[in-house]
PDB file of C-alpha atoms in Angstrom:
ATOM      1  CA  MET A   1       8.369  -2.668   4.550  1.00 87.00           C
ATOM      2  CA  HIS A   2      11.664  -4.489   4.139  1.00 92.00           C
ATOM      3  CA  TRP A   3      12.747  -7.138   6.576  1.00 93.00           C
ATOM      4  CA  ARG A   4      16.357  -8.103   6.673  1.00 95.00           C
ATOM      5  CA  TRP A   5      17.001 -11.695   5.877  1.00 96.00           C
ATOM      6  CA  GLU A   6      20.257 -12.628   7.635  1.00 95.00           C
ATOM      7  CA  LYS A   7      20.190 -16.258   6.793  1.00 96.00           C
ATOM      8  CA  CYS A   8      19.410 -15.745   3.045  1.00 96.00           C
ATOM      9  CA  PRO A   9      21.113 -18.582   1.017  1.00 97.00           C
ATOM     10  CA  LEU A  10      24.082 -17.343  -1.034  1.00 96.00           C
ATOM     11  CA  ALA A  11      22.486 -18.390  -4.361  1.00 97.00           C
ATOM     12  CA  TRP A  12      19.471 -16.121  -3.697  1.00 96.00           C
ATOM     13  CA  ARG A  13      21.178 -12.948  -2.519  1.00 95.00           C
ATOM     14  CA  GLY A  14      20.918 -11.210  -5.781  1.00 94.00           C
ATOM     15  CA  GLN A  15      17.256 -11.759  -6.102  1.00 94.00           C
ATOM     16  CA  PHE A  16      16.662 -10.490  -2.480  1.00 96.00           C
ATOM     17  CA  THR A  17      19.014  -7.570  -2.448  1.00 96.00           C
ATOM     18  CA  ARG A  18      18.160  -4.057  -3.714  1.00 91.00           C
ATOM     19  CA  GLY A  19      20.849  -1.411  -4.039  1.00 89.00           C
ATOM     20  CA  ASP A  20      19.421   0.990  -1.473  1.00 91.00           C
ATOM     21  CA  TYR A  21      19.369  -1.649   1.195  1.00 91.00           C
ATOM     22  CA  GLY A  22      22.687  -3.508   0.395  1.00 92.00           C
ATOM     23  CA  VAL A  23      21.492  -6.608   2.276  1.00 96.00           C
ATOM     24  CA  PRO A  24      18.939  -9.317   1.384  1.00 97.00           C
ATOM     25  CA  THR A  25      15.369  -8.479   2.487  1.00 96.00           C
ATOM     26  CA  MET A  26      11.892  -9.771   2.162  1.00 96.00           C
ATOM     27  CA  ILE A  27       8.934  -7.187   1.559  1.00 94.00           C
ATOM     28  CA  LEU A  28       5.934  -7.178   3.864  1.00 91.00           C
ATOM     29  CA  GLU A  29       2.862  -5.664   2.266  1.00 89.00           C
ATOM     30  CA  ALA A  30       0.294  -4.783   4.911  1.00 87.00           C
ATOM     31  CA  VAL A  31      -3.041  -2.933   4.928  1.00 87.00           C
ATOM     32  CA  ALA A  32      -3.918  -1.305   8.209  1.00 85.00           C
ATOM     33  CA  SER A  33      -6.586   1.033   9.309  1.00 81.00           C
ATOM     34  CA  GLN A  34      -5.753   4.305  11.015  1.00 77.00           C
ATOM     35  CA  ASP A  35      -6.266   2.663  14.385  1.00 81.00           C
ATOM     36  CA  LEU A  36      -3.464   0.346  13.341  1.00 83.00           C
ATOM     37  CA  ARG A  37      -5.653  -2.758  12.942  1.00 86.00           C
ATOM     38  CA  ILE A  38      -4.007  -5.104  10.402  1.00 88.00           C
ATOM     39  CA  TRP A  39      -6.468  -6.242   7.790  1.00 86.00           C
ATOM     40  CA  HIS A  40      -4.178  -7.835   5.372  1.00 88.00           C
ATOM     41  CA  ALA A  41      -0.574  -9.127   5.149  1.00 90.00           C
ATOM     42  CA  PHE A  42       1.400 -10.526   2.298  1.00 90.00           C
ATOM     43  CA  PHE A  43       4.907 -11.522   3.126  1.00 89.00           C
ATOM     44  CA  GLY A  44       7.783 -13.051   1.250  1.00 87.00           C
ATOM     45  CA  VAL A  45       8.236 -11.066  -1.863  1.00 92.00           C
ATOM     46  CA  ALA A  46      11.998 -10.763  -2.912  1.00 94.00           C
ATOM     47  CA  GLY A  47      13.393  -7.578  -1.488  1.00 93.00           C
ATOM     48  CA  SER A  48      14.723  -6.469  -4.960  1.00 94.00           C
ATOM     49  CA  ASN A  49      11.150  -5.627  -5.976  1.00 92.00           C
ATOM     50  CA  ASN A  50       9.631  -2.222  -5.855  1.00 90.00           C
ATOM     51  CA  ASP A  51       6.284  -1.238  -4.590  1.00 88.00           C
ATOM     52  CA  LEU A  52       4.522  -1.721  -7.912  1.00 90.00           C
ATOM     53  CA  ASN A  53       5.987  -5.184  -8.504  1.00 91.00           C
ATOM     54  CA  VAL A  54       4.701  -6.168  -4.977  1.00 91.00           C
ATOM     55  CA  LEU A  55       1.282  -4.704  -5.879  1.00 90.00           C
ATOM     56  CA  ASN A  56       1.196  -6.854  -9.042  1.00 90.00           C
ATOM     57  CA  GLN A  57       1.728  -9.975  -6.946  1.00 90.00           C
ATOM     58  CA  SER A  58      -0.665  -9.123  -4.169  1.00 90.00           C
ATOM     59  CA  PRO A  59      -3.638 -11.583  -3.721  1.00 89.00           C
ATOM     60  CA  LEU A  60      -5.622  -8.760  -2.156  1.00 87.00           C
ATOM     61  CA  PHE A  61      -5.335  -6.356  -5.179  1.00 87.00           C
ATOM     62  CA  PHE A  62      -5.475  -9.203  -7.736  1.00 87.00           C
ATOM     63  CA  ASP A  63      -8.960 -10.067  -6.188  1.00 87.00           C
ATOM     64  CA  ALA A  64      -9.990  -6.380  -6.022  1.00 84.00           C
ATOM     65  CA  LEU A  65      -9.167  -6.107 -10.003  1.00 84.00           C
ATOM     66  CA  LYS A  66     -11.365  -9.100 -10.521  1.00 87.00           C
ATOM     67  CA  GLY A  67     -14.210  -7.474  -8.692  1.00 83.00           C
ATOM     68  CA  GLU A  68     -13.918  -9.758  -5.700  1.00 86.00           C
ATOM     69  CA  ALA A  69     -12.784  -7.225  -3.155  1.00 81.00           C
ATOM     70  CA  PRO A  70     -13.774  -7.607   0.504  1.00 81.00           C
ATOM     71  CA  GLN A  71     -17.199  -5.930   1.098  1.00 83.00           C
ATOM     72  CA  VAL A  72     -17.400  -3.118   3.504  1.00 84.00           C
ATOM     73  CA  GLN A  73     -20.135  -0.505   4.173  1.00 88.00           C
ATOM     74  CA  PHE A  74     -19.493   3.071   5.000  1.00 86.00           C
ATOM     75  CA  SER A  75     -21.033   6.454   4.334  1.00 88.00           C
ATOM     76  CA  VAL A  76     -19.346   9.717   3.363  1.00 84.00           C
ATOM     77  CA  ASN A  77     -21.348  12.878   2.988  1.00 87.00           C
ATOM     78  CA  GLY A  78     -24.576  11.083   2.810  1.00 92.00           C
ATOM     79  CA  ASN A  79     -23.165   8.589  -0.036  1.00 91.00           C
ATOM     80  CA  GLU A  80     -23.241   4.919   0.709  1.00 93.00           C
ATOM     81  CA  TYR A  81     -20.224   2.834  -0.465  1.00 87.00           C
ATOM     82  CA  THR A  82     -19.723  -0.995  -0.386  1.00 87.00           C
ATOM     83  CA  THR A  83     -16.073  -1.276  -1.374  1.00 83.00           C
ATOM     84  CA  GLY A  84     -13.160  -0.027   0.558  1.00 81.00           C
ATOM     85  CA  TYR A  85     -10.352   2.201  -0.481  1.00 85.00           C
ATOM     86  CA  TYR A  86      -6.745   2.463   0.222  1.00 87.00           C
ATOM     87  CA  LEU A  87      -4.641   5.453   0.957  1.00 89.00           C
ATOM     88  CA  ALA A  88      -1.767   5.697  -1.446  1.00 89.00           C
ATOM     89  CA  ASP A  89       1.031   7.955  -2.610  1.00 88.00           C
ATOM     90  CA  GLY A  90       1.558   9.213  -6.187  1.00 87.00           C
ATOM     91  CA  ILE A  91       3.499   6.129  -7.619  1.00 89.00           C
ATOM     92  CA  TYR A  92       0.475   3.796  -7.432  1.00 91.00           C
ATOM     93  CA  PRO A  93      -1.861   3.424 -10.474  1.00 92.00           C
ATOM     94  CA  GLU A  94      -5.018   5.269 -11.099  1.00 91.00           C
ATOM     95  CA  TRP A  95      -7.379   2.623  -9.736  1.00 88.00           C
ATOM     96  CA  ALA A  96     -10.585   3.558  -8.002  1.00 83.00           C
ATOM     97  CA  ALA A  97      -9.496   1.697  -4.881  1.00 85.00           C
ATOM     98  CA  PHE A  98      -6.657   4.088  -4.305  1.00 89.00           C
ATOM     99  CA  MET A  99      -7.208   7.372  -2.583  1.00 90.00           C
ATOM    100  CA  LYS A 100      -4.332   9.650  -3.340  1.00 93.00           C
ATOM    101  CA  THR A 101      -3.442  13.107  -2.145  1.00 93.00           C
ATOM    102  CA  ILE A 102      -4.023  16.324  -4.204  1.00 94.00           C
ATOM    103  CA  PRO A 103      -0.619  17.355  -5.448  1.00 92.00           C
ATOM    104  CA  LEU A 104       0.007  21.194  -4.973  1.00 95.00           C
ATOM    105  CA  PRO A 105      -3.472  21.984  -3.667  1.00 96.00           C
ATOM    106  CA  GLN A 106      -4.469  25.570  -4.234  1.00 96.00           C
ATOM    107  CA  ILE A 107      -7.724  26.072  -2.422  1.00 97.00           C
ATOM    108  CA  GLU A 108      -8.320  25.585   1.234  1.00 97.00           C
ATOM    109  CA  LYS A 109     -10.742  22.611   0.779  1.00 96.00           C
ATOM    110  CA  HIS A 110      -8.085  20.841  -1.174  1.00 96.00           C
ATOM    111  CA  LYS A 111      -5.296  21.780   1.191  1.00 96.00           C
ATOM    112  CA  LEU A 112      -7.318  20.306   4.119  1.00 96.00           C
ATOM    113  CA  PHE A 113      -7.914  17.150   2.161  1.00 93.00           C
ATOM    114  CA  ALA A 114      -4.235  16.705   1.312  1.00 94.00           C
ATOM    115  CA  GLN A 115      -3.224  17.287   4.894  1.00 95.00           C
ATOM    116  CA  LYS A 116      -5.755  14.694   6.223  1.00 92.00           C
ATOM    117  CA  GLN A 117      -4.923  12.016   3.540  1.00 92.00           C
ATOM    118  CA  GLU A 118      -1.151  12.386   3.953  1.00 92.00           C
ATOM    119  CA  GLY A 119      -1.345  12.407   7.708  1.00 90.00           C
ATOM    120  CA  ALA A 120      -3.515   9.195   7.887  1.00 86.00           C
ATOM    121  CA  ARG A 121      -1.314   7.434   5.189  1.00 86.00           C
ATOM    122  CA  LYS A 122       1.807   8.277   7.229  1.00 83.00           C
ATOM    123  CA  ASP A 123       0.124   7.026  10.544  1.00 76.00           C
ATOM    124  CA  VAL A 124       0.018   3.576   9.151  1.00 70.00           C
ATOM    125  CA  GLU A 125       3.194   3.622   7.143  1.00 70.00           C
TER     126      GLU A 125
END
C-alpha cells in the first residue's frame, strides 16, 4: 500500500516517486488475517520500489528465510503445521511460505481452491 508523502524533502522526491503514482509515497507492507487482524507492519520503504524490492527488505520474510519464522499451529485435512503461510499473487517467489492461486484451473477442485484463495487474498488487500 502506498501512502502519499506530502512533506517529502525535494532532494528525496526522485527516490520516493514512482511513475504510476507521480507523487512521493512510502510503502506499507502489512500482513493481516482474513478477519483483518494486523499481524505485521513494515513501513517506510521508498515509494519507487516494487513489491519484490519491499519483500527483500522485509524483516518478517528475512527471518522466515533464516528459519526463524513465527511459530503457529494449525491443522488442515488432518495434517499438522507449525509455520504459517501467506496468500500471495503470481509475482512472488516460489517460497514454501507463499500460498498462490492456481492459474487457469481446469478441474472443479482447483477452481474452488483458486476462488477461495483469491477471495481471501483480496479481502485483506
